PDB file of C-alpha atoms in Angstrom:
ATOM      1  CA  MET Y1220     -10.754   7.856  22.098  1.00 61.00           C
ATOM      2  CA  THR Y1221      -8.190   9.292  24.817  1.00 68.00           C
ATOM      3  CA  GLU Y1222      -8.953   6.316  27.585  1.00 84.00           C
ATOM      4  CA  VAL Y1223      -8.513   4.329  24.664  1.00 79.00           C
ATOM      5  CA  LEU Y1224      -4.860   5.387  23.981  1.00 84.00           C
ATOM      6  CA  ASP Y1225      -4.169   5.823  28.105  1.00 85.00           C
ATOM      7  CA  LEU Y1226      -2.091   2.429  27.457  1.00 90.00           C
ATOM      8  CA  ALA Y1227       1.261   2.771  26.603  1.00 93.00           C
ATOM      9  CA  SER Y1228       1.177  -0.340  24.770  1.00 94.00           C
ATOM     10  CA  ARG Y1229      -1.667   0.891  22.501  1.00 96.00           C
ATOM     11  CA  ARG Y1230      -0.551   4.478  22.444  1.00 96.00           C
ATOM     12  CA  ARG Y1231       2.706   2.880  20.793  1.00 96.00           C
ATOM     13  CA  ILE Y1232       0.884   0.748  18.387  1.00 97.00           C
ATOM     14  CA  PHE Y1233      -1.007   3.975  17.158  1.00 96.00           C
ATOM     15  CA  GLU Y1234       1.712   5.920  16.914  1.00 96.00           C
ATOM     16  CA  PHE Y1235       3.342   3.993  15.410  1.00 96.00           C
ATOM     17  CA  LEU Y1236       0.573   3.018  12.405  1.00 96.00           C
ATOM     18  CA  GLU Y1237       0.308   7.083  12.303  1.00 95.00           C
ATOM     19  CA  ALA Y1238       3.596   7.098  10.949  1.00 93.00           C
ATOM     20  CA  ASN Y1239       3.442   3.687   8.862  1.00 94.00           C
ATOM     21  CA  PRO Y1240      -0.109   3.537   7.724  1.00 95.00           C
ATOM     22  CA  GLY Y1241      -0.700   0.063   5.986  1.00 94.00           C
ATOM     23  CA  VAL Y1242       1.467  -2.101   7.725  1.00 94.00           C
ATOM     24  CA  HIS Y1243       0.757  -5.583   8.985  1.00 93.00           C
ATOM     25  CA  LEU Y1244       0.884  -7.825  12.454  1.00 95.00           C
ATOM     26  CA  ARG Y1245       3.876  -9.449  12.086  1.00 94.00           C
ATOM     27  CA  LEU Y1246       5.665  -6.186  10.928  1.00 93.00           C
ATOM     28  CA  ILE Y1247       3.812  -4.201  14.080  1.00 96.00           C
ATOM     29  CA  GLY Y1248       5.247  -6.906  15.861  1.00 96.00           C
ATOM     30  CA  LYS Y1249       8.399  -6.922  14.768  1.00 96.00           C
ATOM     31  CA  VAL Y1250       9.674  -3.205  15.324  1.00 95.00           C
ATOM     32  CA  LEU Y1251       7.735  -3.154  18.624  1.00 96.00           C
ATOM     33  CA  GLY Y1252       8.730  -6.382  20.202  1.00 96.00           C
ATOM     34  CA  MET Y1253       5.208  -7.261  20.855  1.00 96.00           C
ATOM     35  CA  SER Y1254       4.158 -10.597  20.971  1.00 96.00           C
ATOM     36  CA  THR Y1255       1.395 -11.544  18.163  1.00 95.00           C
ATOM     37  CA  GLY Y1256      -1.263 -12.614  20.350  1.00 96.00           C
ATOM     38  CA  MET Y1257      -0.668  -9.427  22.816  1.00 96.00           C
ATOM     39  CA  LEU Y1258      -0.405  -7.277  20.032  1.00 97.00           C
ATOM     40  CA  SER Y1259      -3.460  -8.825  18.335  1.00 96.00           C
ATOM     41  CA  TYR Y1260      -5.634  -7.851  21.363  1.00 97.00           C
ATOM     42  CA  HIS Y1261      -4.877  -4.311  20.893  1.00 97.00           C
ATOM     43  CA  LEU Y1262      -5.299  -4.325  17.578  1.00 97.00           C
ATOM     44  CA  ASN Y1263      -8.557  -5.634  17.461  1.00 96.00           C
ATOM     45  CA  TYR Y1264      -9.441  -3.747  20.855  1.00 96.00           C
ATOM     46  CA  MET Y1265      -8.813  -0.261  18.594  1.00 96.00           C
ATOM     47  CA  GLU Y1266     -10.611  -1.351  15.345  1.00 96.00           C
ATOM     48  CA  ALA Y1267     -13.360  -2.340  17.495  1.00 96.00           C
ATOM     49  CA  ARG Y1268     -13.878   1.374  18.950  1.00 95.00           C
ATOM     50  CA  GLY Y1269     -12.798   2.969  15.825  1.00 95.00           C
ATOM     51  CA  ILE Y1270      -9.696   4.233  16.469  1.00 95.00           C
ATOM     52  CA  LEU Y1271      -8.281   1.346  13.959  1.00 96.00           C
ATOM     53  CA  GLN Y1272      -9.252   0.183  10.895  1.00 96.00           C
ATOM     54  CA  SER Y1273      -7.984  -2.668   8.502  1.00 94.00           C
ATOM     55  CA  GLU Y1274      -7.653  -3.750   4.927  1.00 90.00           C
ATOM     56  CA  ALA Y1275      -8.271  -6.983   4.102  1.00 89.00           C
ATOM     57  CA  GLU Y1276      -5.904  -8.438   1.859  1.00 82.00           C
ATOM     58  CA  GLY Y1277      -5.224 -12.253   0.782  1.00 80.00           C
ATOM     59  CA  HIS Y1278      -4.382 -13.903   4.713  1.00 86.00           C
ATOM     60  CA  ARG Y1279      -2.733 -10.341   5.793  1.00 88.00           C
ATOM     61  CA  LYS Y1280      -4.582  -7.342   7.358  1.00 93.00           C
ATOM     62  CA  ARG Y1281      -3.139  -4.141   7.209  1.00 95.00           C
ATOM     63  CA  TYR Y1282      -3.454  -1.511   9.796  1.00 96.00           C
ATOM     64  CA  PHE Y1283      -4.296   2.231   9.843  1.00 96.00           C
ATOM     65  CA  SER Y1284      -5.287   5.087  11.711  1.00 94.00           C
ATOM     66  CA  ALA Y1285      -9.020   5.567  10.888  1.00 93.00           C
ATOM     67  CA  ALA Y1286      -9.384   9.025  10.779  1.00 92.00           C
ATOM     68  CA  ALA Y1287      -6.166   9.444   8.319  1.00 92.00           C
ATOM     69  CA  PHE Y1288      -7.424   7.363   5.462  1.00 93.00           C
ATOM     70  CA  ALA Y1289     -10.251   6.854   2.963  1.00 93.00           C
ATOM     71  CA  GLU Y1290     -10.961   3.389   1.363  1.00 92.00           C
ATOM     72  CA  ALA Y1291      -9.766   4.081  -1.800  1.00 93.00           C
ATOM     73  CA  GLN Y1292      -6.555   5.735   0.054  1.00 94.00           C
ATOM     74  CA  ARG Y1293      -6.216   2.311   2.404  1.00 94.00           C
ATOM     75  CA  ARG Y1294      -5.884   0.590  -1.090  1.00 93.00           C
ATOM     76  CA  ILE Y1295      -3.452   2.626  -2.762  1.00 94.00           C
ATOM     77  CA  ILE Y1296      -1.252   2.146   0.123  1.00 94.00           C
ATOM     78  CA  ALA Y1297      -1.928  -1.516   0.773  1.00 92.00           C
ATOM     79  CA  ILE Y1298      -0.527  -2.081  -2.876  1.00 92.00           C
ATOM     80  CA  LEU Y1299       2.442   0.401  -2.078  1.00 91.00           C
ATOM     81  CA  ARG Y1300       3.271  -1.419   1.133  1.00 90.00           C
ATOM     82  CA  GLN Y1301       3.875  -4.590  -1.236  1.00 90.00           C
ATOM     83  CA  ASP Y1302       7.338  -5.244  -3.609  1.00 89.00           C
ATOM     84  CA  VAL Y1303       5.734  -6.339  -7.129  1.00 93.00           C
ATOM     85  CA  PRO Y1304       2.180  -4.173  -7.132  1.00 94.00           C
ATOM     86  CA  GLY Y1305       4.669  -1.386  -5.710  1.00 91.00           C
ATOM     87  CA  LYS Y1306       7.125  -1.444  -8.855  1.00 92.00           C
ATOM     88  CA  ILE Y1307       3.941  -1.728 -11.297  1.00 95.00           C
ATOM     89  CA  VAL Y1308       2.779   1.112  -9.559  1.00 94.00           C
ATOM     90  CA  VAL Y1309       5.847   3.306  -9.915  1.00 91.00           C
ATOM     91  CA  GLU Y1310       6.432   2.135 -13.181  1.00 94.00           C
ATOM     92  CA  ILE Y1311       2.939   3.517 -14.973  1.00 95.00           C
ATOM     93  CA  LEU Y1312       3.738   6.400 -12.488  1.00 93.00           C
ATOM     94  CA  LEU Y1313       6.616   7.392 -14.717  1.00 92.00           C
ATOM     95  CA  HIS Y1314       5.095   6.424 -17.940  1.00 94.00           C
ATOM     96  CA  ARG Y1315       1.320   6.818 -17.706  1.00 94.00           C
ATOM     97  CA  GLU Y1316       0.503   3.801 -18.981  1.00 96.00           C
ATOM     98  CA  ARG Y1317       2.247   0.388 -20.232  1.00 97.00           C
ATOM     99  CA  THR Y1318       1.559  -2.732 -21.941  1.00 97.00           C
ATOM    100  CA  PHE Y1319       1.938  -6.032 -20.057  1.00 97.00           C
ATOM    101  CA  ALA Y1320       4.874  -6.370 -21.979  1.00 96.00           C
ATOM    102  CA  GLN Y1321       6.968  -3.324 -20.487  1.00 97.00           C
ATOM    103  CA  LEU Y1322       5.816  -4.027 -16.931  1.00 97.00           C
ATOM    104  CA  GLN Y1323       6.886  -7.429 -16.933  1.00 97.00           C
ATOM    105  CA  ALA Y1324      10.481  -6.085 -19.129  1.00 96.00           C
ATOM    106  CA  ALA Y1325      10.466  -3.398 -15.812  1.00 94.00           C
ATOM    107  CA  VAL Y1326       9.105  -5.448 -12.763  1.00 94.00           C
ATOM    108  CA  GLY Y1327      11.244  -8.709 -14.006  1.00 94.00           C
ATOM    109  CA  VAL Y1328       8.326 -11.025 -12.677  1.00 96.00           C
ATOM    110  CA  SER Y1329       7.344 -14.136 -14.713  1.00 97.00           C
ATOM    111  CA  LYS Y1330       4.024 -13.409 -17.035  1.00 97.00           C
ATOM    112  CA  SER Y1331       1.753 -15.756 -14.165  1.00 98.00           C
ATOM    113  CA  THR Y1332       3.356 -13.465 -11.292  1.00 98.00           C
ATOM    114  CA  LEU Y1333       2.999 -10.128 -13.160  1.00 98.00           C
ATOM    115  CA  SER Y1334      -0.930 -11.710 -14.047  1.00 98.00           C
ATOM    116  CA  TYR Y1335      -1.699 -12.239 -10.840  1.00 97.00           C
ATOM    117  CA  HIS Y1336      -0.474  -8.648  -9.624  1.00 97.00           C
ATOM    118  CA  LEU Y1337      -2.526  -7.078 -12.349  1.00 98.00           C
ATOM    119  CA  LYS Y1338      -5.668  -8.731 -11.583  1.00 97.00           C
ATOM    120  CA  LYS Y1339      -5.672  -8.469  -8.002  1.00 95.00           C
ATOM    121  CA  MET Y1340      -4.789  -4.493  -8.845  1.00 96.00           C
ATOM    122  CA  LEU Y1341      -7.828  -4.213 -11.137  1.00 97.00           C
ATOM    123  CA  GLN Y1342     -10.020  -5.617  -8.864  1.00 94.00           C
ATOM    124  CA  ARG Y1343      -9.082  -3.090  -6.215  1.00 92.00           C
ATOM    125  CA  GLU Y1344      -9.825  -0.338  -8.682  1.00 94.00           C
ATOM    126  CA  VAL Y1345      -6.065   0.865  -8.820  1.00 96.00           C
ATOM    127  CA  LEU Y1346      -5.235   0.236 -12.115  1.00 98.00           C
ATOM    128  CA  VAL Y1347      -7.704   0.468 -14.841  1.00 98.00           C
ATOM    129  CA  ARG Y1348      -6.957  -1.880 -18.537  1.00 97.00           C
ATOM    130  CA  ASP Y1349      -7.597   0.496 -21.723  1.00 96.00           C
ATOM    131  CA  ARG Y1350      -8.185  -2.993 -24.311  1.00 93.00           C
ATOM    132  CA  ARG Y1351      -6.563  -1.983 -27.369  1.00 89.00           C
ATOM    133  CA  GLU Y1352      -5.991  -4.381 -31.104  1.00 86.00           C
ATOM    134  CA  ARG Y1353      -2.932  -6.200 -29.717  1.00 85.00           C
ATOM    135  CA  GLY Y1354      -3.173  -6.408 -25.849  1.00 89.00           C
ATOM    136  CA  SER Y1355      -4.019  -4.028 -23.339  1.00 94.00           C
ATOM    137  CA  LEU Y1356      -2.314  -0.695 -21.642  1.00 97.00           C
ATOM    138  CA  PHE Y1357      -2.504  -0.499 -18.123  1.00 98.00           C
ATOM    139  CA  ARG Y1358      -3.259   3.166 -16.044  1.00 98.00           C
ATOM    140  CA  LEU Y1359      -3.781   4.490 -12.957  1.00 97.00           C
ATOM    141  CA  ARG Y1360      -7.174   5.280 -11.787  1.00 96.00           C
ATOM    142  CA  ASP Y1361      -6.188   8.030 -10.117  1.00 96.00           C
ATOM    143  CA  PRO Y1362      -2.476   8.964 -10.463  1.00 95.00           C
ATOM    144  CA  GLU Y1363      -2.639  12.256  -8.420  1.00 95.00           C
ATOM    145  CA  GLU Y1364      -4.125  10.703  -5.750  1.00 95.00           C
ATOM    146  CA  VAL Y1365      -1.024   8.034  -6.235  1.00 94.00           C
ATOM    147  CA  ALA Y1366       1.736   9.922  -6.353  1.00 92.00           C
ATOM    148  CA  ARG Y1367       0.182  12.021  -3.404  1.00 93.00           C
ATOM    149  CA  LEU Y1368      -0.134   9.357  -1.427  1.00 93.00           C
ATOM    150  CA  LEU Y1369       3.239   8.047  -2.619  1.00 90.00           C
ATOM    151  CA  LEU Y1370       5.105  11.008  -1.808  1.00 88.00           C
ATOM    152  CA  ALA Y1371       3.393  11.619   1.259  1.00 88.00           C
ATOM    153  CA  ASN Y1372       4.129   7.987   2.556  1.00 88.00           C
ATOM    154  CA  LEU Y1373       7.738   7.624   0.919  1.00 84.00           C
ATOM    155  CA  ALA Y1374       9.862   7.837   4.332  1.00 82.00           C
ATOM    156  CA  SER Y1375       7.207   4.322   5.710  1.00 84.00           C
ATOM    157  CA  LEU Y1376       7.210   2.713   2.504  1.00 81.00           C
ATOM    158  CA  ARG Y1377      10.584   0.766   2.381  1.00 63.00           C
ATOM    159  CA  THR Y1378      10.063  -1.855  -0.508  1.00 51.00           C
ATOM    160  CA  ASN Y1379      12.992  -1.920  -4.070  1.00 46.00           C
ATOM    161  CA  ALA Y1380       9.887  -0.569  -5.955  1.00 51.00           C
ATOM    162  CA  LEU Y1381      10.140   2.536  -3.738  1.00 55.00           C
ATOM    163  CA  SER Y1382      14.058   2.768  -3.398  1.00 56.00           C
ATOM    164  CA  LEU Y1383      14.410   5.622  -6.436  1.00 52.00           C
ATOM    165  CA  PRO Y1384      16.618   8.325  -6.257  1.00 45.00           C
ATOM    166  CA  ILE Y1385      14.333  11.768  -5.337  1.00 45.00           C
ATOM    167  CA  ASP Y1386      14.909  13.370  -9.440  1.00 48.00           C
ATOM    168  CA  ASN Y1387      12.663  10.460 -10.453  1.00 59.00           C
ATOM    169  CA  LEU Y1388      10.139  10.680  -7.971  1.00 56.00           C
ATOM    170  CA  LEU Y1389       9.998  13.938  -9.265  1.00 55.00           C
ATOM    171  CA  ARG Y1390       9.667  12.925 -13.027  1.00 59.00           C
ATOM    172  CA  PHE Y1391       6.005  11.601 -12.421  1.00 56.00           C
ATOM    173  CA  HIS Y1392       3.252  12.600 -15.135  1.00 49.00           C
ATOM    174  CA  VAL Y1393       0.081  13.411 -13.621  1.00 47.00           C
TER     175      VAL Y1393
END
């Protein structure tokens, strides 16, 4: 591993990803001031040598230090890095479970947008749907792990959903 990180630019990328797990190529390039082509080359090089792992997410790839997170943890962090899914996670963490209507009111998006994100989170096995007579309840598959990852990476998660006062974060019902 050390010979892969001998190059200063690769070491900078690796250190940035250790401090900011789950960021995508454009954000890495913007923060580190690297061109997309050069950055893409180094990310692919380090991923091929097992230093980094990526999590595909639509048209984006989110990058992580290979030794730091298991696959399920990478999926959770990737969700937390997005605005609407991050708000959904925080809302469910604060209340254990929520209905579609409760989530829509809290997150403030259209029904179709919320439905899209809930479906994606169910497919990625971050959420669980409990069907009831009159609708569904959504809850986190592993709220303890989600809360642990959220609190451990709070400094690097910069979405509106996660800019809660610290006392709200300490109220998580896990």
